Tab-separated table of N, CA and C in Angstrom:
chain	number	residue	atom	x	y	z
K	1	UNK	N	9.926	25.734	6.441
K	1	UNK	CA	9.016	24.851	5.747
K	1	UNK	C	8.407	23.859	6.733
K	2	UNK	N	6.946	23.889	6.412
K	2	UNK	CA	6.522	22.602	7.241
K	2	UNK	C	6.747	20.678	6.606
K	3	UNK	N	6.905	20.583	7.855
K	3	UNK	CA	6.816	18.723	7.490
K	3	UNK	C	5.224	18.743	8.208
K	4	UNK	N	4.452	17.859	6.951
K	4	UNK	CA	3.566	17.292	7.224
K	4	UNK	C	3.447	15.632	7.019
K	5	UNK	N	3.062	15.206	8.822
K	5	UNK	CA	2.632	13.839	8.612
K	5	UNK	C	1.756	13.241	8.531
K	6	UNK	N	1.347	12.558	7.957
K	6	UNK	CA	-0.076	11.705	7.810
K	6	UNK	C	0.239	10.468	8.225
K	7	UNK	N	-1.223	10.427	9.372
K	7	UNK	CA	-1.577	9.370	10.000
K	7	UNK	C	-0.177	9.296	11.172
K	8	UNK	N	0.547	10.204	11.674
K	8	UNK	CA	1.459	10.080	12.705
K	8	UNK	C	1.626	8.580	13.528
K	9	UNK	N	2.386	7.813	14.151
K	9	UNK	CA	2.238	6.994	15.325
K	9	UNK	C	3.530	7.108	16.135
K	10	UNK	N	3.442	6.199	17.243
K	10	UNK	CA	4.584	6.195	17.598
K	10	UNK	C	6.211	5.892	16.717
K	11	UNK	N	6.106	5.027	16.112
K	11	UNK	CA	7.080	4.423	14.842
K	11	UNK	C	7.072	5.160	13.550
K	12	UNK	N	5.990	5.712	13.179
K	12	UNK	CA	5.935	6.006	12.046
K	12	UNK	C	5.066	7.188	11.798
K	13	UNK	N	5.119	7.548	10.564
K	13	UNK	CA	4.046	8.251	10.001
K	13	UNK	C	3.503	7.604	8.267
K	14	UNK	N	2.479	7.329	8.411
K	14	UNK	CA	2.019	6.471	7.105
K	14	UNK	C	2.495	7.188	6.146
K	15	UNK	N	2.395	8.473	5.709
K	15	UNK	CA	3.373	9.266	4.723
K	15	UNK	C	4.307	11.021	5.452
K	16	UNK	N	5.196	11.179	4.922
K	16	UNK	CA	5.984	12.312	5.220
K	16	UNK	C	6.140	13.363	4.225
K	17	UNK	N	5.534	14.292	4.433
K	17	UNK	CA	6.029	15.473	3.169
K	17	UNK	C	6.922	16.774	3.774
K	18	UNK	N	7.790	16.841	2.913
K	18	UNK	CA	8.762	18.191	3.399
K	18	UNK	C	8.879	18.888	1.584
K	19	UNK	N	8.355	20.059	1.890
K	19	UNK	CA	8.991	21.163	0.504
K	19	UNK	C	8.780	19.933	-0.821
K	20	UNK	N	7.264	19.788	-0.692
K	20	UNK	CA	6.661	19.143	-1.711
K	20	UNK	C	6.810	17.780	-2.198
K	21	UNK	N	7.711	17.485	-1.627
K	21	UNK	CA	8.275	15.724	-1.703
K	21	UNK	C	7.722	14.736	-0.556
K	22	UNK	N	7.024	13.748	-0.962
K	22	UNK	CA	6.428	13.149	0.104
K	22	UNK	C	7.142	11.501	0.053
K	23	UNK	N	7.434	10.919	1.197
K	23	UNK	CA	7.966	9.552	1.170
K	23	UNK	C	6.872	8.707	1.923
K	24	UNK	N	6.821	7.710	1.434
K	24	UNK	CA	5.971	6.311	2.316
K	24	UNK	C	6.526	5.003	1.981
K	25	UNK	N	6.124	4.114	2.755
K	25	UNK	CA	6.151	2.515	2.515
K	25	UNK	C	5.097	2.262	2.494
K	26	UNK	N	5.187	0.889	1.295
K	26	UNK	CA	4.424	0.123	1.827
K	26	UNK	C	4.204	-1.275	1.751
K	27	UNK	N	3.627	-1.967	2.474
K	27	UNK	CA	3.526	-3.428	2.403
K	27	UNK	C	2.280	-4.029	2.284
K	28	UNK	N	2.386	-5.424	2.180
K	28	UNK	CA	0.577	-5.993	1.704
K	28	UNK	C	-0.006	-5.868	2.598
K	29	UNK	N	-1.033	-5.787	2.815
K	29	UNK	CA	-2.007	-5.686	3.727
K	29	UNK	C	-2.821	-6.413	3.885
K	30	UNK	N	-3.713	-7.122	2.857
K	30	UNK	CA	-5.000	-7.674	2.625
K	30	UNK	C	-4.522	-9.046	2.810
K	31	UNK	N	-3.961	-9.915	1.768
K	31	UNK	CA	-3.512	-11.185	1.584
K	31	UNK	C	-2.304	-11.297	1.208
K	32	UNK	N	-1.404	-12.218	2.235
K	32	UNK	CA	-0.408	-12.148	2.461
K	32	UNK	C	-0.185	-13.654	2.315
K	33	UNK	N	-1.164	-14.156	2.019
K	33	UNK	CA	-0.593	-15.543	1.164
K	33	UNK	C	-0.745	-15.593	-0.304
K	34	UNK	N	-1.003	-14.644	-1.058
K	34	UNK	CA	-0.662	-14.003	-2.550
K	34	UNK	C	0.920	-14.471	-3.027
K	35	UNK	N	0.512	-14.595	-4.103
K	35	UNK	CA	2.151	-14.524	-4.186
K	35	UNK	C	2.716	-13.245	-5.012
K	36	UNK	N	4.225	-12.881	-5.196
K	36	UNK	CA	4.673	-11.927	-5.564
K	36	UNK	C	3.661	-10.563	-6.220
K	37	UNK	N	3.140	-11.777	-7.278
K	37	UNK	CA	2.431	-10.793	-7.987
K	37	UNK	C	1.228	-9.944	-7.638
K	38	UNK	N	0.553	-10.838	-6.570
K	38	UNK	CA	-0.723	-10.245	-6.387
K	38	UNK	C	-0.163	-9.430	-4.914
K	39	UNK	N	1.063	-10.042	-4.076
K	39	UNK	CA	1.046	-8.984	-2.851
K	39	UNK	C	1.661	-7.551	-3.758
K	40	UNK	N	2.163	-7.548	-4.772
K	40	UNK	CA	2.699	-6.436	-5.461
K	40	UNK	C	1.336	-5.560	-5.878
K	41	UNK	N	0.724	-6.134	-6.556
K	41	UNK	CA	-0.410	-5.468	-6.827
K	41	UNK	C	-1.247	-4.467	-5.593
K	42	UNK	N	-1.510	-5.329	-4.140
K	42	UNK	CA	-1.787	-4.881	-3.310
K	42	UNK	C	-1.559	-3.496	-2.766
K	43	UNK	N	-0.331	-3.555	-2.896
K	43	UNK	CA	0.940	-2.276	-2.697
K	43	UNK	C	0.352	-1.402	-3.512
K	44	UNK	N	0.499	-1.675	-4.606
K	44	UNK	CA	0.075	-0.333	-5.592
K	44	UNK	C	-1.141	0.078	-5.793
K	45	UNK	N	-2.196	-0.814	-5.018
K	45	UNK	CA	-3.495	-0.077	-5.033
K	45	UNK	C	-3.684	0.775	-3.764
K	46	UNK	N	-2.736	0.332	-2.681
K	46	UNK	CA	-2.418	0.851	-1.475
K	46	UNK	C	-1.673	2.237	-1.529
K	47	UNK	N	-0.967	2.478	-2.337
K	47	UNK	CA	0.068	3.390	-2.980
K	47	UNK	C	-0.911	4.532	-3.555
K	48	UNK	N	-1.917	3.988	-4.495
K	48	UNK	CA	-2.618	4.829	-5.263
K	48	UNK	C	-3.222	6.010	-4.569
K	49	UNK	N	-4.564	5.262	-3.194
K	49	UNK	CA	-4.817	5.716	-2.204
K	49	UNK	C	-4.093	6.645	-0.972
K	50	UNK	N	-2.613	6.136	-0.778
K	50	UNK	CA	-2.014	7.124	-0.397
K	50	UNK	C	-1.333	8.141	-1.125
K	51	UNK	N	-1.001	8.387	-2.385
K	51	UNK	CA	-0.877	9.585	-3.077
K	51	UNK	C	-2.099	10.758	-3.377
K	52	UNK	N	-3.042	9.580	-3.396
K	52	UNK	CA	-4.377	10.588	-3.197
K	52	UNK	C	-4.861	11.601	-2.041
K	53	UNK	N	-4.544	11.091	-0.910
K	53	UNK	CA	-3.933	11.352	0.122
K	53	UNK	C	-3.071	13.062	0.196
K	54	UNK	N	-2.488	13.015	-0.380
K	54	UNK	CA	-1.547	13.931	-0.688
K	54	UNK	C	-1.693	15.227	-2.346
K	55	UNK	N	-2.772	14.695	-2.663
K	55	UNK	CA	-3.172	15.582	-4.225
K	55	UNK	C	-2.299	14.797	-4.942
K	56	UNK	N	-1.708	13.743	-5.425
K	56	UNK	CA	-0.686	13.343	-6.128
K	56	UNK	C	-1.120	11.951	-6.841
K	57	UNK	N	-0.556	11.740	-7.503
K	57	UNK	CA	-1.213	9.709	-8.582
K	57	UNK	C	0.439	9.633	-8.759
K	58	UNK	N	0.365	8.302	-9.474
K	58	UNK	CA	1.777	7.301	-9.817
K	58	UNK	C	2.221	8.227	-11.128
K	59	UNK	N	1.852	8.908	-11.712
K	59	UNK	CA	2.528	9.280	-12.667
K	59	UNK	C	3.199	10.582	-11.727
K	60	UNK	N	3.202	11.118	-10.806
K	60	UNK	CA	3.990	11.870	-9.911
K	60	UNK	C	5.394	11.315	-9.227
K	61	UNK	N	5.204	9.801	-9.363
K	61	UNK	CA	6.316	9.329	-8.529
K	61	UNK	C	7.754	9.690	-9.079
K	62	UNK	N	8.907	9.776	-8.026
K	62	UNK	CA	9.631	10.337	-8.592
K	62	UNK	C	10.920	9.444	-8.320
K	63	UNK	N	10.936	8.148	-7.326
K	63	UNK	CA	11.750	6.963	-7.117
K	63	UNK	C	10.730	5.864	-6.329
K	64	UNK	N	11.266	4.705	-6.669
K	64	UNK	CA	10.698	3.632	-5.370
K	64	UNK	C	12.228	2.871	-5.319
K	65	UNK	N	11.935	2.626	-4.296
K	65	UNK	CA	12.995	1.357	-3.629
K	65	UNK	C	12.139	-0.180	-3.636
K	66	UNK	N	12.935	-1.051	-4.451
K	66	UNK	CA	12.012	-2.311	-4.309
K	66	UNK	C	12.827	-3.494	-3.373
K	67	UNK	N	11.910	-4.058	-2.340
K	67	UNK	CA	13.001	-4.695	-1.551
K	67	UNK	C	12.069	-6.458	-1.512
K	68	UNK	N	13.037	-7.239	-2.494
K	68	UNK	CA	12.193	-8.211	-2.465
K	68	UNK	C	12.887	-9.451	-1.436
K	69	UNK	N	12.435	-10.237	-1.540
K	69	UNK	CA	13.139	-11.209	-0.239
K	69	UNK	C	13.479	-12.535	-1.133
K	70	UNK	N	13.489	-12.448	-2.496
K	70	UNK	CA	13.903	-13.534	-3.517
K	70	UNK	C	13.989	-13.007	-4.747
K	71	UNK	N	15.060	-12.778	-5.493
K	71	UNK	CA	15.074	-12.582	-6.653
K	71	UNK	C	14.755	-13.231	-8.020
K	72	UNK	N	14.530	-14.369	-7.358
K	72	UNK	CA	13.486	-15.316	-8.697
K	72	UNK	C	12.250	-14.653	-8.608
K	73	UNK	N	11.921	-14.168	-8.063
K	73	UNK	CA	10.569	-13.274	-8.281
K	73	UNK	C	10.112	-11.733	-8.862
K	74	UNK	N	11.992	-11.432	-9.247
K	74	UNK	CA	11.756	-10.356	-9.822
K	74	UNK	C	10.615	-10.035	-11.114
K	75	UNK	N	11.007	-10.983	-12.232
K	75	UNK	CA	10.822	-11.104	-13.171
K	75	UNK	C	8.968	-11.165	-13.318
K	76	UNK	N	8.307	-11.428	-12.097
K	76	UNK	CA	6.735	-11.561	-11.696
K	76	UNK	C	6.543	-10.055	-11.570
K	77	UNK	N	7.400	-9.455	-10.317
K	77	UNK	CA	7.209	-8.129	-9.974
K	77	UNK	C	7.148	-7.214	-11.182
K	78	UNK	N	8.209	-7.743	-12.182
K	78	UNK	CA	8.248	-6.176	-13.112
K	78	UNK	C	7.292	-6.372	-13.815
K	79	UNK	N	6.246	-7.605	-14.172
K	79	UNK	CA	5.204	-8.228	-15.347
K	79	UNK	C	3.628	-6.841	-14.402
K	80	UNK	N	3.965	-6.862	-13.227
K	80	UNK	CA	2.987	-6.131	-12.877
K	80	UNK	C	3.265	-4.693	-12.843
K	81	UNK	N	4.391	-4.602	-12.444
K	81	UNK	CA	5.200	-2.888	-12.424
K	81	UNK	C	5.033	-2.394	-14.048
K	82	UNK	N	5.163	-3.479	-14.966
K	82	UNK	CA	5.520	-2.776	-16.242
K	82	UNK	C	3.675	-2.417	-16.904
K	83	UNK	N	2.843	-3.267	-15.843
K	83	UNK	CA	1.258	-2.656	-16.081
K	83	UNK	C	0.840	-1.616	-15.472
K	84	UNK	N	1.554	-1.872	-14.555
K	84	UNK	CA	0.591	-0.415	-13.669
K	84	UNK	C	1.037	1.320	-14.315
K	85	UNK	N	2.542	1.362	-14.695
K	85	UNK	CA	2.994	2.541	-15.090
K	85	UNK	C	2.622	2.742	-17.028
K	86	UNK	N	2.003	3.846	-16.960
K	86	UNK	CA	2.072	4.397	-18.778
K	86	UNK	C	2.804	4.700	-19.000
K	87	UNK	N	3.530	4.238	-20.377
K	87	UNK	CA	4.582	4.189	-21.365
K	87	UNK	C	5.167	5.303	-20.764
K	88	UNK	N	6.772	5.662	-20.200
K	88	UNK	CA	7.131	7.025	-20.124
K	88	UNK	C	7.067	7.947	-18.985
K	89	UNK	N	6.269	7.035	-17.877
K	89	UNK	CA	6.125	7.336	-16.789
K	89	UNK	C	6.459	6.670	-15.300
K	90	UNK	N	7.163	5.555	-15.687
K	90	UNK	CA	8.330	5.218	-14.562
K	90	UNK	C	8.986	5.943	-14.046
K	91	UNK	N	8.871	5.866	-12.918
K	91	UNK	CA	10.003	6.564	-11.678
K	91	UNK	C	11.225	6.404	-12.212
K	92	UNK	N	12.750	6.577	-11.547
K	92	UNK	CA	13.401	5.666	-11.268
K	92	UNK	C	13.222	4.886	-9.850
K	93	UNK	N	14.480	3.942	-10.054
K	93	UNK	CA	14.143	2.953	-9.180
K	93	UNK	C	15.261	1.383	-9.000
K	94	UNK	N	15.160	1.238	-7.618
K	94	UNK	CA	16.454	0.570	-7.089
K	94	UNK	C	15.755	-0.714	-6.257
K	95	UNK	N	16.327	-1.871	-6.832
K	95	UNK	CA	15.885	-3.562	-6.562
K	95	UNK	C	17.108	-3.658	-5.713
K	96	UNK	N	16.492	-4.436	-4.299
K	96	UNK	CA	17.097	-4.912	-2.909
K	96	UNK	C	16.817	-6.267	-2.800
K	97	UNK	N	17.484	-6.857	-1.884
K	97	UNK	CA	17.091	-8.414	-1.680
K	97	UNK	C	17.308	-8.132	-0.148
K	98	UNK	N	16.070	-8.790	0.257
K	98	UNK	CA	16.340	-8.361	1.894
K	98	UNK	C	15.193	-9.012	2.419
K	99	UNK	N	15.931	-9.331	3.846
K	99	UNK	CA	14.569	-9.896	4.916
K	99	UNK	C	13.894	-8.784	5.742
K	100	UNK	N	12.475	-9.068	5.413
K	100	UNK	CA	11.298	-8.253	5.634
K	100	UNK	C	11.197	-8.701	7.026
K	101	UNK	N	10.424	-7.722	7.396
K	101	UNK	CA	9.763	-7.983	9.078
K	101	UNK	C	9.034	-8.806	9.377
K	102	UNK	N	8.359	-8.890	8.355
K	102	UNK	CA	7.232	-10.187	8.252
K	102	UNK	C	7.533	-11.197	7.155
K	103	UNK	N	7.913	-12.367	7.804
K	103	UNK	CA	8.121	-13.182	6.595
K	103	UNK	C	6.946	-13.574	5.985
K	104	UNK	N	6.571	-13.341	5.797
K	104	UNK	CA	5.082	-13.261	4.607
K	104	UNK	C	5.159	-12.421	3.948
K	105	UNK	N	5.867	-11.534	4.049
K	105	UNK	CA	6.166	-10.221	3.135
K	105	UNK	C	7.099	-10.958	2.022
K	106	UNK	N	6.570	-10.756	0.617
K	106	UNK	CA	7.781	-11.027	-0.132
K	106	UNK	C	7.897	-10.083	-1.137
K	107	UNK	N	7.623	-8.563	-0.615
K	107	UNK	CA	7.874	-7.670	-1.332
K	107	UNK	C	7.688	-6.443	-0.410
K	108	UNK	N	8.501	-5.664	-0.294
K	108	UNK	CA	8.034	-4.011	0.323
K	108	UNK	C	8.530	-2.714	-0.332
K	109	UNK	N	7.270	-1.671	-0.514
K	109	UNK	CA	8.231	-0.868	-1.738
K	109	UNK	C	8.178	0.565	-1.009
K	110	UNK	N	9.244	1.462	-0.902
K	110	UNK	CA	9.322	3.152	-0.322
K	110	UNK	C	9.473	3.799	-1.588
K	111	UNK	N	8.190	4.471	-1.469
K	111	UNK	CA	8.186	5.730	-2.426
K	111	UNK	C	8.759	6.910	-2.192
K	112	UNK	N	9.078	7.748	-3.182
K	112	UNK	CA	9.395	9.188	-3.192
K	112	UNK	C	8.363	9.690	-4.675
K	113	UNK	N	7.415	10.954	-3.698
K	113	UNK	CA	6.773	11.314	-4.683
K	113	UNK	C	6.536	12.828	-4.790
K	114	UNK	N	6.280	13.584	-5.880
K	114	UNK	CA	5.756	15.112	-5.806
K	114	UNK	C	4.294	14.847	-5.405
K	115	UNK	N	4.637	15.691	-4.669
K	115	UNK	CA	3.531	16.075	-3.511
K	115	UNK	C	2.272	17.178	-4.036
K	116	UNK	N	1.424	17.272	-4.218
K	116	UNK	CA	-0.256	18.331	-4.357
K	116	UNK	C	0.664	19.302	-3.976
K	117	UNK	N	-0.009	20.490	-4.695
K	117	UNK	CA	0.025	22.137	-4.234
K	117	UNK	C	-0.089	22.154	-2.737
K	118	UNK	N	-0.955	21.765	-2.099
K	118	UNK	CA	-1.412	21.889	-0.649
K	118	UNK	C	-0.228	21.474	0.505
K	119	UNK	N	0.999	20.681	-0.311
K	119	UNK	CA	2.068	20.102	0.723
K	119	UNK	C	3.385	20.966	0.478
K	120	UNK	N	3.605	22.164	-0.185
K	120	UNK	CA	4.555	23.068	-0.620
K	120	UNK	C	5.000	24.084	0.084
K	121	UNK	N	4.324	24.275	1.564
K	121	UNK	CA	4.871	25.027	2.340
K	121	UNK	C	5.777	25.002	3.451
């Protein structure tokens, strides 16, 4: 089976697919003086674009890892998590408390997703 990477670098590859399962991170990008809610939002429009990426949308996802750096902020995160997903179409999914690379980060999320026909070989 092939692994395909997208966007390769030295450190990374922006997403990884093996035998139809594709993994990524990701973090805010745009504004990083947002708070919870809106760097969360960021992510998932960032997210959207990279499943597209791959033939795949959020109703494909199949786990995220949420790694926030304060847990008083959960309760913001899920007000946006519980908008973005249709009734029935949540992943599962596992809440971390952890220091980010960038302290401006106050949220970073790794997906696991089914991958497009085109990533199955």
């Amino acid at each position: 089976m092939t692994i395909h990477r997208i966007n390769p670098c030295q450190r990374w590859s922006d997403i990884t697919v093996f035998n139809g399962i594709a993994h990524f991170v990701e973090v805010p990008e745009s504004d990083l003086d947002a708070d919870v809610q809106g760097q969360t939002a960021q992510i998932f429009a960032q997210a959207e674009q990279a499943l597209a990426k791959i033939g795949s949308d959020k109703t494909r996802l199949l786990s995220v890892t949420i790694y926030l750096t304060d847990f008083t902020n959960l309760p913001a995160f899920n007000a946006v998590w519980d908008t973005w997903f249709e009734s029935g179409t949540a992943p599962s999914r596992a809440c971390v408390k952890a220091e980010l690379a960038n302290p401006r980060y106050l949220v970073e999320l790794a997906f696991v997703a089914a991958a497009g026909d085109g990533f199955n070989d």
